[in-house]
Short mmCIF file of C-alpha atoms and ligand atoms in Angstrom, two decimals:
data_model
loop_
_atom_site.label_atom_id
_atom_site.label_comp_id
_atom_site.label_asym_id
_atom_site.label_seq_id
_atom_site.Cartn_x
_atom_site.Cartn_y
_atom_site.Cartn_z
CA MET A 792 8.48 -153.01 6.57
CA CYS A 793 8.86 -149.73 7.79
CA LEU A 794 6.92 -148.24 4.91
CA GLY A 795 3.39 -148.63 6.86
CA VAL A 796 0.17 -148.10 5.34
CA PRO A 797 -2.16 -144.95 5.65
CA GLY A 798 -6.12 -146.15 5.75
CA LYS A 799 -9.15 -144.37 7.06
CA ILE A 800 -10.96 -144.91 10.39
CA VAL A 801 -14.38 -145.78 10.06
CA ASP A 802 -14.99 -146.79 13.48
CA ILE A 803 -13.38 -146.15 17.25
CA ASP A 804 -14.10 -148.43 20.15
CA GLY A 805 -11.77 -147.77 22.84
CA ASP A 806 -8.35 -148.25 21.38
CA ILE A 807 -9.41 -150.37 18.63
CA ALA A 808 -9.98 -148.38 15.35
CA THR A 809 -11.64 -150.01 12.55
CA VAL A 810 -9.86 -148.66 9.53
CA ASP A 811 -10.60 -149.23 5.44
CA PHE A 812 -7.75 -150.18 3.41
CA TRP A 813 -8.76 -149.51 0.05
CA GLY A 814 -12.05 -151.62 0.56
CA VAL A 815 -10.34 -153.67 3.20
CA ARG A 816 -11.49 -153.31 6.62
CA ARG A 817 -9.26 -154.21 9.61
CA GLN A 818 -8.63 -153.15 13.03
CA VAL A 819 -5.71 -151.45 14.04
CA ARG A 820 -4.66 -150.41 17.61
CA LEU A 821 -4.59 -146.79 18.93
CA ASP A 822 -2.19 -147.65 22.00
CA ILE A 823 1.07 -145.60 20.77
CA ILE A 824 -0.49 -143.06 17.69
CA ASP A 825 1.09 -140.02 18.58
CA GLU A 826 -2.30 -137.80 18.46
CA PRO A 827 -5.51 -138.52 19.29
CA ALA A 828 -7.60 -139.58 16.36
CA ALA A 829 -11.03 -139.40 15.27
CA VAL A 830 -13.46 -141.39 13.04
CA GLY A 831 -12.59 -139.81 9.21
CA ASP A 832 -8.81 -139.49 10.22
CA TYR A 833 -6.05 -141.25 8.27
CA ILE A 834 -3.79 -142.83 9.95
CA LEU A 835 -0.04 -144.64 9.57
CA ASN A 836 -0.62 -148.50 10.33
CA HIS A 837 2.79 -150.26 10.77
CA VAL A 838 2.34 -154.25 11.87
CA GLY A 839 -1.31 -153.61 13.42
CA PHE A 840 -0.76 -150.33 15.26
CA ALA A 841 -1.45 -146.93 14.41
CA ILE A 842 1.98 -144.84 14.88
CA ARG A 843 0.67 -141.92 13.48
CA ARG A 844 -2.36 -139.57 12.64
CA ILE A 845 -2.01 -138.15 9.35
CA PRO A 846 -2.73 -134.39 9.25
CA GLU A 847 -5.41 -133.85 6.75
CA GLU A 848 -3.44 -131.42 4.83
CA SER A 849 -1.03 -134.63 4.14
CA VAL A 850 -3.52 -136.86 3.36
CA ALA A 851 -3.76 -136.91 -0.42
CA GLU A 852 0.01 -136.75 -0.92
CA THR A 853 0.41 -139.68 1.22
CA LEU A 854 -2.30 -141.60 -0.35
CA SER A 855 -0.50 -140.94 -3.91
CA LEU A 856 2.50 -143.18 -3.75
CA TYR A 857 0.44 -146.20 -1.95
CA GLU A 858 -2.34 -145.58 -4.79
CA GLN A 859 0.37 -145.98 -7.31
CA LEU A 860 1.69 -149.04 -5.86
CA MET A 861 -1.59 -150.65 -5.06
CA ALA A 862 -2.15 -150.92 -8.56
CA GLU A 863 1.10 -152.94 -9.29
CA ALA A 864 1.33 -156.78 -9.13
CA ALA A 865 0.71 -158.34 -5.74
CA ASP A 866 4.55 -160.00 -5.83
CA ASP A 867 5.85 -156.43 -6.38
CA ALA A 868 8.70 -155.81 -3.50
CA MET A 869 6.86 -152.70 -2.14
CA THR A 870 3.51 -153.96 -3.20
CA SER A 871 3.81 -156.97 -1.09
CA ASP A 872 5.28 -155.39 1.65
CA ILE A 873 1.82 -153.07 1.85
CA ARG A 874 0.20 -155.78 1.67
CA GLY A 875 1.46 -157.34 4.35
CA GLU A 876 1.30 -154.35 6.48
CA ILE A 877 -2.85 -154.24 5.69
CA ALA A 878 -2.48 -158.04 6.79
CA ALA A 879 -0.78 -157.13 9.75
CA ALA A 880 -3.81 -155.57 10.97
CA SER A 881 -6.56 -157.95 12.80
CA ALA A 882 -9.47 -159.15 10.52
CA MET A 883 -11.51 -159.90 13.80
CA ALA A 884 -11.72 -158.09 17.13
CA PRO A 885 -8.18 -159.01 19.09
CA GLU A 886 -8.73 -159.85 22.71
CA LYS A 887 -7.73 -157.61 24.90
CA GLY A 888 -5.71 -158.53 28.45
CA ARG A 889 -6.46 -155.07 29.77
CA ALA A 890 -9.84 -154.31 31.02
CA MET B 7 17.00 -140.20 -19.23
CA THR B 8 14.17 -140.46 -21.41
CA GLY B 9 10.71 -139.36 -20.36
CA GLU B 10 8.88 -142.71 -20.84
CA ALA B 11 11.03 -144.32 -18.54
CA LEU B 12 10.23 -141.90 -15.83
CA LYS B 13 7.44 -143.40 -13.39
CA PHE B 14 6.95 -139.96 -11.78
CA ARG B 15 3.70 -138.06 -11.03
CA ASP B 16 5.27 -134.93 -11.83
CA PRO B 17 8.46 -135.73 -14.15
CA GLU B 18 9.13 -132.08 -14.69
CA LEU B 19 9.77 -131.59 -10.75
CA ALA B 20 11.90 -134.75 -11.01
CA ARG B 21 14.13 -133.55 -14.09
CA ALA B 22 14.49 -130.34 -12.08
CA LEU B 23 15.90 -132.18 -8.97
CA ALA B 24 18.37 -134.48 -11.08
CA ALA B 25 19.61 -131.21 -12.76
CA LYS B 26 19.82 -129.58 -9.51
CA LEU B 27 21.87 -132.51 -8.43
CA ALA B 28 23.98 -132.63 -11.36
CA HIS B 29 24.64 -128.89 -10.95
CA GLN B 30 25.94 -129.28 -7.22
CA MET B 31 28.03 -132.42 -8.05
CA THR B 32 29.36 -130.21 -10.83
CA GLU B 33 30.25 -127.45 -8.14
CA ILE B 34 31.81 -130.00 -5.90
CA GLY B 35 33.92 -131.17 -8.30
CA ARG B 36 34.84 -134.90 -6.96
CA PRO B 37 33.04 -138.03 -6.03
CA VAL B 38 30.68 -138.21 -3.16
CA SER B 39 28.90 -141.23 -1.41
CA VAL B 40 26.02 -140.71 0.94
CA MET B 41 23.69 -143.79 2.60
CA HIS B 42 20.53 -144.21 3.05
CA VAL B 43 19.43 -147.26 5.67
CA CYS B 44 16.16 -147.98 4.85
CA GLY B 45 14.87 -150.89 2.82
CA SER B 46 12.19 -149.12 1.32
CA HIS B 47 14.40 -146.24 -0.10
CA GLU B 48 16.56 -149.04 -1.59
CA GLN B 49 13.06 -150.38 -2.94
CA ALA B 50 12.24 -146.94 -4.07
CA ILE B 51 15.44 -146.40 -5.85
CA ALA B 52 15.62 -149.41 -7.56
CA LYS B 53 11.96 -149.71 -8.87
CA PHE B 54 11.76 -146.07 -10.08
CA GLY B 55 15.11 -146.08 -11.90
CA LEU B 56 16.29 -143.34 -9.51
CA ARG B 57 20.13 -144.34 -9.66
CA SER B 58 19.90 -143.34 -13.85
CA LEU B 59 18.68 -139.71 -12.52
CA PHE B 60 21.77 -139.59 -10.13
CA PRO B 61 24.79 -137.65 -11.36
CA LYS B 62 27.51 -140.37 -11.84
CA ALA B 63 30.02 -138.71 -9.32
CA LEU B 64 26.98 -139.41 -6.67
CA THR B 65 27.34 -142.66 -4.89
CA VAL B 66 23.90 -143.50 -3.48
CA ILE B 67 24.90 -146.64 -1.25
CA MET B 68 21.81 -148.79 1.06
CA GLY B 69 23.29 -149.41 4.30
CA PRO B 70 22.21 -151.58 7.08
CA GLY B 71 18.62 -150.85 6.69
CA CYS B 72 17.07 -154.21 6.44
CA PRO B 73 16.51 -155.74 10.18
CA VAL B 74 16.03 -159.33 8.99
CA CYS B 75 19.44 -159.30 7.19
CA VAL B 76 21.00 -157.77 10.17
CA THR B 77 19.71 -160.65 12.43
CA ASP B 78 23.01 -162.03 13.31
CA VAL B 79 23.17 -165.70 13.12
CA PRO B 80 23.34 -166.79 16.55
CA GLU B 81 19.81 -165.05 16.99
CA VAL B 82 18.64 -167.22 14.40
CA ASP B 83 20.44 -170.16 16.08
CA GLU B 84 18.49 -169.34 19.21
CA GLY B 85 14.94 -169.29 17.18
CA VAL B 86 16.16 -172.77 15.49
CA VAL B 87 16.91 -174.43 19.30
CA LEU B 88 13.77 -173.30 20.67
CA ALA B 89 11.82 -174.95 17.89
CA GLU B 90 13.65 -177.97 18.22
CA GLN B 91 12.67 -177.98 21.81
CA GLY B 92 9.19 -177.95 20.67
CA VAL B 93 8.30 -174.49 21.18
CA HIS B 94 6.26 -172.51 18.68
CA ILE B 95 7.98 -169.63 17.24
CA ALA B 96 5.61 -166.85 15.84
CA THR B 97 8.12 -164.95 13.47
CA TYR B 98 7.77 -162.34 10.67
CA GLY B 99 7.46 -164.52 7.42
CA ASP B 100 11.06 -162.95 5.99
CA MET B 101 12.56 -164.72 9.14
CA LEU B 102 12.08 -167.97 8.08
CA LYS B 103 15.09 -168.35 4.79
CA VAL B 104 17.20 -166.24 6.85
CA PRO B 105 20.58 -168.81 7.16
CA GLY B 106 21.53 -169.69 10.96
CA THR B 107 24.61 -171.80 11.47
CA VAL B 108 23.44 -175.02 10.19
CA ARG B 109 19.66 -174.39 9.81
CA SER B 110 17.54 -171.89 8.84
CA LEU B 111 13.67 -171.36 10.69
CA ALA B 112 12.52 -172.74 7.38
CA ASP B 113 14.89 -175.98 7.97
CA ALA B 114 13.49 -176.39 11.17
CA GLN B 115 9.72 -176.15 10.10
CA ALA B 116 10.79 -178.90 7.38
CA LEU B 117 12.26 -181.36 10.46
CA GLY B 118 8.92 -180.80 12.43
CA GLY B 119 9.23 -177.28 14.36
CA LYS B 120 6.16 -175.45 14.69
CA ILE B 121 6.91 -172.05 13.07
CA HIS B 122 3.98 -169.60 12.56
CA VAL B 123 4.55 -166.67 10.14
CA VAL B 124 2.28 -163.54 11.83
CA TYR B 125 2.32 -160.14 10.75
CA SER B 126 2.03 -158.15 14.01
CA PRO B 127 3.09 -158.98 17.43
CA ALA B 128 -0.54 -158.95 18.38
CA GLN B 129 -1.23 -162.23 16.36
CA ALA B 130 1.54 -163.89 18.02
CA VAL B 131 -0.35 -162.73 21.21
CA GLU B 132 -3.41 -164.30 19.57
CA LEU B 133 -1.83 -167.55 18.94
CA ALA B 134 -0.54 -168.12 22.24
CA ARG B 135 -4.32 -167.31 23.53
CA SER B 136 -5.57 -169.68 21.39
CA MET B 137 -3.48 -172.54 22.71
CA PRO B 138 -2.79 -171.94 26.71
CA GLU B 139 -1.03 -175.25 27.06
CA GLN B 140 1.52 -174.34 24.44
CA GLU B 141 4.50 -171.99 25.11
CA VAL B 142 4.77 -169.46 22.04
CA VAL B 143 7.85 -167.18 21.62
CA PHE B 144 7.52 -164.38 19.13
CA PHE B 145 10.86 -163.76 17.67
CA ALA B 146 11.12 -160.31 16.94
CA THR B 147 13.21 -158.78 14.78
CA GLY B 148 12.52 -154.93 12.85
CA PHE B 149 14.16 -151.80 13.97
CA GLU B 150 12.91 -149.39 16.63
CA THR B 151 9.82 -148.63 14.56
CA THR B 152 8.79 -152.32 15.23
CA ALA B 153 10.23 -152.54 18.38
CA VAL B 154 7.65 -149.97 19.60
CA VAL B 155 5.02 -152.19 18.54
CA THR B 156 6.52 -155.06 20.52
CA ALA B 157 6.96 -152.89 23.40
CA ALA B 158 3.17 -152.17 23.32
CA VAL B 159 1.99 -155.92 23.49
CA ILE B 160 4.62 -156.68 26.34
CA VAL B 161 3.10 -153.98 28.36
CA ASP B 162 -0.61 -155.22 27.55
CA ASN B 163 -0.91 -157.97 29.54
CA PRO B 164 0.00 -161.10 27.43
CA PRO B 165 -0.95 -164.90 28.39
CA LYS B 166 1.57 -166.50 30.40
CA ASN B 167 2.37 -168.73 27.61
CA PHE B 168 3.94 -165.74 25.72
CA SER B 169 7.42 -164.67 25.41
CA VAL B 170 9.77 -162.61 23.05
CA LEU B 171 12.79 -163.50 21.66
CA SER B 172 14.35 -160.02 20.70
CA ALA B 173 16.47 -159.26 17.83
CA HIS B 174 15.24 -155.94 17.91
CA LYS B 175 18.15 -153.38 16.57
CA TYR B 176 18.54 -149.43 17.01
CA ILE B 177 19.61 -147.79 13.85
CA PRO B 178 21.25 -144.69 14.99
CA PRO B 179 24.25 -146.55 16.88
CA VAL B 180 25.03 -148.48 13.66
CA MET B 181 25.18 -144.70 11.45
CA GLU B 182 28.39 -144.14 14.20
CA ILE B 183 30.00 -147.47 13.45
CA VAL B 184 29.22 -147.34 9.30
CA ALA B 185 31.01 -143.78 9.82
CA GLU B 186 33.81 -144.57 11.65
CA MET B 187 35.09 -147.28 9.37
CA PRO B 188 38.29 -147.18 7.75
CA GLU B 189 37.00 -147.69 4.35
CA SER B 190 34.18 -145.69 4.68
CA ARG B 191 33.81 -142.68 2.25
CA VAL B 192 29.84 -141.96 3.32
CA GLU B 193 29.74 -138.44 3.71
CA GLY B 194 25.94 -137.92 4.52
CA PHE B 195 23.19 -139.98 5.68
CA LEU B 196 19.38 -140.10 4.24
CA ALA B 197 17.46 -141.34 6.96
CA ALA B 198 14.33 -143.12 6.94
CA GLY B 199 11.09 -141.18 7.46
CA HIS B 200 8.60 -143.37 9.02
CA ALA B 201 11.42 -145.03 11.45
CA ALA B 202 11.81 -140.64 12.23
CA THR B 203 8.18 -140.73 12.95
CA ILE B 204 8.74 -142.57 16.08
CA THR B 205 11.89 -141.31 17.23
CA GLY B 206 11.66 -137.32 16.15
CA TRP B 207 14.64 -135.96 13.91
CA ALA B 208 16.26 -134.62 17.13
CA VAL B 209 17.50 -138.28 17.72
CA PHE B 210 20.36 -137.64 14.90
CA GLU B 211 21.86 -134.80 16.46
CA PRO B 212 24.12 -136.28 18.52
CA PHE B 213 25.74 -138.45 15.68
CA VAL B 214 26.30 -135.05 13.50
CA GLU B 215 27.90 -133.58 16.40
CA ARG B 216 30.15 -136.26 16.91
CA HIS B 217 30.86 -137.22 13.37
CA LYS B 218 30.41 -133.70 11.24
CA ILE B 219 28.24 -135.62 8.78
CA PRO B 220 24.97 -134.64 7.96
CA VAL B 221 21.37 -136.20 7.96
CA VAL B 222 18.89 -135.44 5.88
CA VAL B 223 15.03 -137.24 6.99
CA ALA B 224 13.64 -138.09 3.88
CA GLY B 225 10.15 -139.68 2.29
CA PHE B 226 9.17 -142.50 0.41
CA GLU B 227 8.29 -140.81 -2.82
CA PRO B 228 10.82 -141.01 -5.51
CA LEU B 229 10.49 -137.03 -5.57
CA ASP B 230 10.89 -137.19 -1.68
CA ILE B 231 14.22 -138.91 -2.16
CA LEU B 232 15.28 -136.67 -4.78
CA ALA B 233 14.43 -133.74 -2.78
CA GLY B 234 16.27 -135.24 -0.07
CA LEU B 235 18.88 -136.10 -1.91
CA VAL B 236 19.59 -132.28 -3.03
CA GLU B 237 19.41 -131.06 0.48
CA LEU B 238 21.86 -133.81 1.67
CA VAL B 239 24.33 -132.89 -1.24
CA GLU B 240 23.94 -129.29 -0.32
CA LEU B 241 25.10 -129.95 3.22
CA VAL B 242 28.22 -131.87 1.97
CA LYS B 243 28.83 -129.02 -0.54
CA GLU B 244 28.33 -126.25 1.95
CA GLY B 245 30.31 -128.11 4.52
CA THR B 246 27.75 -127.04 6.58
CA PRO B 247 26.80 -130.64 8.55
CA ARG B 248 23.55 -130.80 10.75
CA VAL B 249 20.32 -132.82 10.80
CA VAL B 250 17.36 -131.39 8.21
CA ASN B 251 14.00 -132.79 7.88
CA THR B 252 12.82 -132.84 4.31
CA PHE B 253 9.40 -134.79 5.44
CA PRO B 254 7.38 -132.70 7.72
CA ARG B 255 4.36 -134.22 6.56
CA CYS B 256 5.53 -137.44 9.02
CA VAL B 257 8.29 -136.30 11.02
CA THR B 258 8.48 -133.77 13.57
CA ARG B 259 11.49 -133.06 15.83
CA GLU B 260 10.56 -134.54 19.18
CA GLY B 261 8.47 -137.80 17.25
CA ASN B 262 5.70 -139.61 19.03
CA ARG B 263 6.83 -139.18 22.51
CA ALA B 264 4.04 -141.83 24.16
CA ALA B 265 5.78 -144.48 21.52
CA GLN B 266 9.36 -143.69 22.98
CA ALA B 267 8.25 -144.08 26.52
CA GLU B 268 6.72 -147.44 25.84
CA LEU B 269 10.06 -148.58 23.76
CA TRP B 270 12.53 -147.37 26.51
CA ARG B 271 9.94 -148.87 29.50
CA VAL B 272 10.38 -152.46 28.00
CA PHE B 273 13.79 -152.25 26.11
CA ARG B 274 17.30 -151.34 26.95
CA PRO B 275 19.89 -151.07 24.22
CA LEU B 276 22.70 -153.52 24.50
CA GLY B 277 25.84 -154.21 22.14
CA GLY B 278 25.84 -157.14 20.10
CA ARG B 279 26.67 -158.13 16.74
CA TRP B 280 25.31 -157.03 13.50
CA ARG B 281 25.16 -160.03 11.15
CA GLY B 282 28.38 -159.53 8.61
CA ILE B 283 28.98 -155.73 9.92
CA ALA B 284 30.07 -155.12 13.37
CA HIS B 285 29.49 -155.30 17.28
CA VAL B 286 27.54 -152.47 17.78
CA PRO B 287 27.52 -150.58 20.78
CA ASN B 288 23.84 -150.48 22.01
CA GLY B 289 22.96 -151.40 18.65
CA ASN B 290 20.68 -154.26 20.19
CA LEU B 291 17.40 -153.54 21.76
CA ARG B 292 16.81 -156.40 24.83
CA LEU B 293 14.18 -156.53 27.33
CA ARG B 294 14.56 -154.96 30.66
CA ASP B 295 14.20 -156.91 33.97
CA GLU B 296 11.25 -155.99 34.82
CA TYR B 297 9.91 -157.82 31.88
CA ALA B 298 12.07 -161.06 32.74
CA HIS B 299 8.88 -163.09 32.32
CA VAL B 300 8.26 -162.46 29.20
CA ASP B 301 11.80 -162.49 27.90
CA ALA B 302 12.45 -166.16 26.05
CA ARG B 303 16.15 -165.81 27.24
CA ARG B 304 15.48 -165.74 30.68
CA ARG B 305 12.38 -168.34 30.53
CA PHE B 306 14.41 -170.84 28.64
CA LYS B 307 17.70 -172.57 28.25
CA ILE B 308 18.81 -171.95 24.90
CA ASP B 309 21.92 -174.02 24.09
CA ILE B 310 22.90 -172.89 20.35
CA THR B 311 26.57 -174.31 20.91
CA LYS B 312 24.96 -177.98 20.30
CA LEU B 313 24.41 -176.61 16.79
CA TRP B 314 27.93 -175.70 15.84
CA ASP B 315 29.47 -179.22 15.74
CA TYR B 316 28.56 -178.82 12.06
CA ALA B 317 30.93 -176.64 9.63
CA PRO B 318 28.80 -173.98 8.08
CA PRO B 319 27.82 -174.53 4.61
CA HIS B 320 30.78 -173.64 2.42
CA LEU B 321 29.00 -171.51 0.36
CA ALA B 322 27.68 -169.19 3.16
CA ASN B 323 31.34 -168.26 3.79
CA GLN B 324 31.43 -166.59 0.13
CA CYS B 325 28.51 -164.26 1.12
CA ILE B 326 29.89 -160.67 1.25
CA CYS B 327 26.55 -158.90 2.49
CA GLY B 328 28.28 -157.37 5.70
CA ASP B 329 30.54 -155.38 3.14
CA ILE B 330 27.52 -154.41 1.22
CA MET B 331 25.66 -153.14 4.05
CA ALA B 332 28.95 -150.98 5.40
CA GLY B 333 28.81 -149.64 1.77
CA ILE B 334 32.06 -150.79 0.53
CA ARG B 335 30.75 -153.27 -2.19
CA ASN B 336 27.71 -153.76 -3.79
CA PRO B 337 26.10 -157.35 -4.98
CA TYR B 338 27.25 -157.34 -8.33
CA ASP B 339 31.06 -157.59 -6.55
CA CYS B 340 29.54 -161.21 -4.90
CA LYS B 341 30.33 -164.34 -7.53
CA LEU B 342 27.08 -166.04 -5.88
CA PHE B 343 24.80 -163.25 -7.20
CA ASN B 344 21.76 -164.14 -9.29
CA LYS B 345 23.58 -167.48 -9.90
CA GLU B 346 24.18 -169.63 -6.78
CA CYS B 347 22.38 -167.40 -4.57
CA LEU B 348 18.55 -166.50 -5.77
CA PRO B 349 15.61 -165.43 -3.73
CA GLU B 350 14.21 -169.27 -3.96
CA ASN B 351 17.47 -170.69 -2.62
CA PRO B 352 19.14 -167.68 -0.55
CA VAL B 353 22.90 -168.04 0.37
CA GLY B 354 23.05 -164.90 2.45
CA ALA B 355 20.26 -162.72 4.30
CA CYS B 356 20.54 -160.06 2.05
CA MET B 357 18.83 -162.00 -0.52
CA VAL B 358 16.03 -163.29 1.60
CA SER B 359 14.12 -160.32 2.44
CA ASN B 360 12.32 -157.66 -0.02
CA GLU B 361 14.28 -155.02 2.04
CA GLY B 362 17.74 -156.62 1.57
CA THR B 363 19.76 -155.23 -1.01
CA CYS B 364 20.68 -158.26 -2.84
CA LYS B 365 16.82 -159.32 -3.31
CA ILE B 366 15.70 -155.49 -4.70
CA TRP B 367 18.72 -155.48 -7.14
CA HIS B 368 17.46 -158.79 -8.10
CA LEU B 369 14.23 -157.74 -8.48
CA TYR B 370 14.25 -154.74 -10.04
CA GLY B 371 18.40 -154.19 -11.33
CA GLY B 372 20.76 -152.24 -9.13
CA VAL B 373 22.69 -149.12 -10.62
CA PRO B 374 22.79 -148.02 -14.35
CA ASP B 375 26.46 -147.78 -14.19
CA LEU B 376 28.85 -150.00 -12.47
CA SER B 377 31.67 -147.82 -12.83
CA GLU B 378 30.89 -145.43 -10.62
CA VAL B 379 30.12 -147.62 -7.68
CA PRO B 380 33.25 -148.03 -4.85
CA ALA B 381 35.04 -151.36 -5.59
S1 SF4 C 2087 24.07 -162.43 -3.27
FE1 SF4 C 2087 23.81 -163.93 -1.93
S2 SF4 C 2087 25.67 -164.57 -1.04
FE2 SF4 C 2087 26.07 -162.56 -2.51
S3 SF4 C 2087 26.18 -161.03 -0.67
FE3 SF4 C 2087 24.07 -161.32 -1.40
S4 SF4 C 2087 22.72 -162.75 0.09
FE4 SF4 C 2087 25.46 -162.95 0.41
#
C-alpha cells in the first residue's frame, strides 16, 4: 500500500488535479504535494493524494516498474495494490469543506 | 540462477549486482541478517525471486512492514464494538478479515454491522457527507505515509458526523525495538522509499547514532532493491553505520516538509502495542487534543472488555506472526502456514493483507533455501 502509483496531470482546478493513470482519469488532491505541480507533470498518488511531484528526468524510470506490473493479472498482489491506489482517487469531484 | 527466471529489465545489471553481493559476503566471511520494513519490498523480493540471487550467508528478513498486520487485537475490537453500536465503519479492505479477540470486522458485518470498504480517507468523508444523519467512523490504518493523508482530511473541515479511529503507526520507533531485541541479529535496515518520500532520510539519523546500525533507503524495482542491499552490506562490511539514500529520484534529506507539518499538527506519537511484537514507545499515532472532536475514541464510549468474556479462538494462539515480524522466525516455522491458515480463512493478520509476510509467501513462495533462515 505504500507503493503509490504515478499518473500524469491533465487538468488542475484549485487543489484538485485530474490525473491520467494508464487511460483511467481520476481526481487527486494536491493539498500535501511536496512541490507545486502543473499540467503535464507526473505525480505519485497515495490513497487519493499526490505526495510527490516526480522530477521529469525520473519519470521514465519510475513508470517502467508500474508498466510491467500493470501487465500482470489483476489478482497479483503488487498489481492489485496499484489498482487499489488508482481506485483511491475519486471518480467524481470530491466535495470540499474548505471554500 | 538461469537467465529466463530473471524478470529484470536489465538482467546483466542484476547479475552484476548479485555477483557484487556474493563478493562482499565472501569478504565478510560470516552470515549477516538485514531487515526491510515494507510490504512492497517483500512483494518485489518474492515476486521477482530475488532471494535466489542473494548469497546464502545473507538473510533478508521482512520486519514489521505491514500496517494491517501490526494493528493490535484491541484496536480491531474497538472497530468491532463501534460497528455493534450501529456506527458506520469505513476502512481499507485489508482490515476486514484481521482477527480481533473474538470477531473481525467481517464477522461484525455478517452480524449486521455497517462496514464500508474505502480506498482513501477522502472517500470516507464523502460517505459521511452522503448520510448526515449517520455517524461514520474512518478506521484508519497505515504508517506515516498514509497517516499524512488522514491528517489532510481531518484539517479540511470534515462534516460533524465524521470521526477517525486511528490505528496509524510510526515506523522509526519500531526499528529501535527490533534492534534491541536480544534475539535480534539484524545488522542493517533497508528503509522503504515512498515512506521516506514524506519523512526524508534524515529521520533515520538518530536511530543510526544510537544503535550503530546502517540504514539504506531503497526503491521498489528489483534492481533498486539489489543496489540498496549492495550499499547496505558494504556499510556492514566497513563497519561504518550511516544513512545512505539509494533512491534519490524519490527521496530527499528533508522529505516533504508540508506533509510532515500536517502529520504532526494532527497526530502525536504515543506508546502502544504492535500486534505480536511489543509495546513500542511512540509507535502509535493518536489525534491531538485540538482534534478531539474528530477522535472516535473521545466521541464514543468504546467498551471492548465486553468482548472478552469469550476465550480467544484456539488456533490463533499458535500464530507466530509477531516472531516473524521481529525476524526471529519465518512463515515455514508456523505449523498452520498454508494448511489451516490460508488467505480465504486467515488465522493470523499476516495472512490477511497483501503486505503480510505469510500472504506474500503464500502467493509467491518465500525462500529458495530454508537452511539459511534463522531458526
Ligand atoms: S501462517 Fe497464519 S497463523 Fe501462521 S504465523 Fe502466518 S498468519 Fe499466523
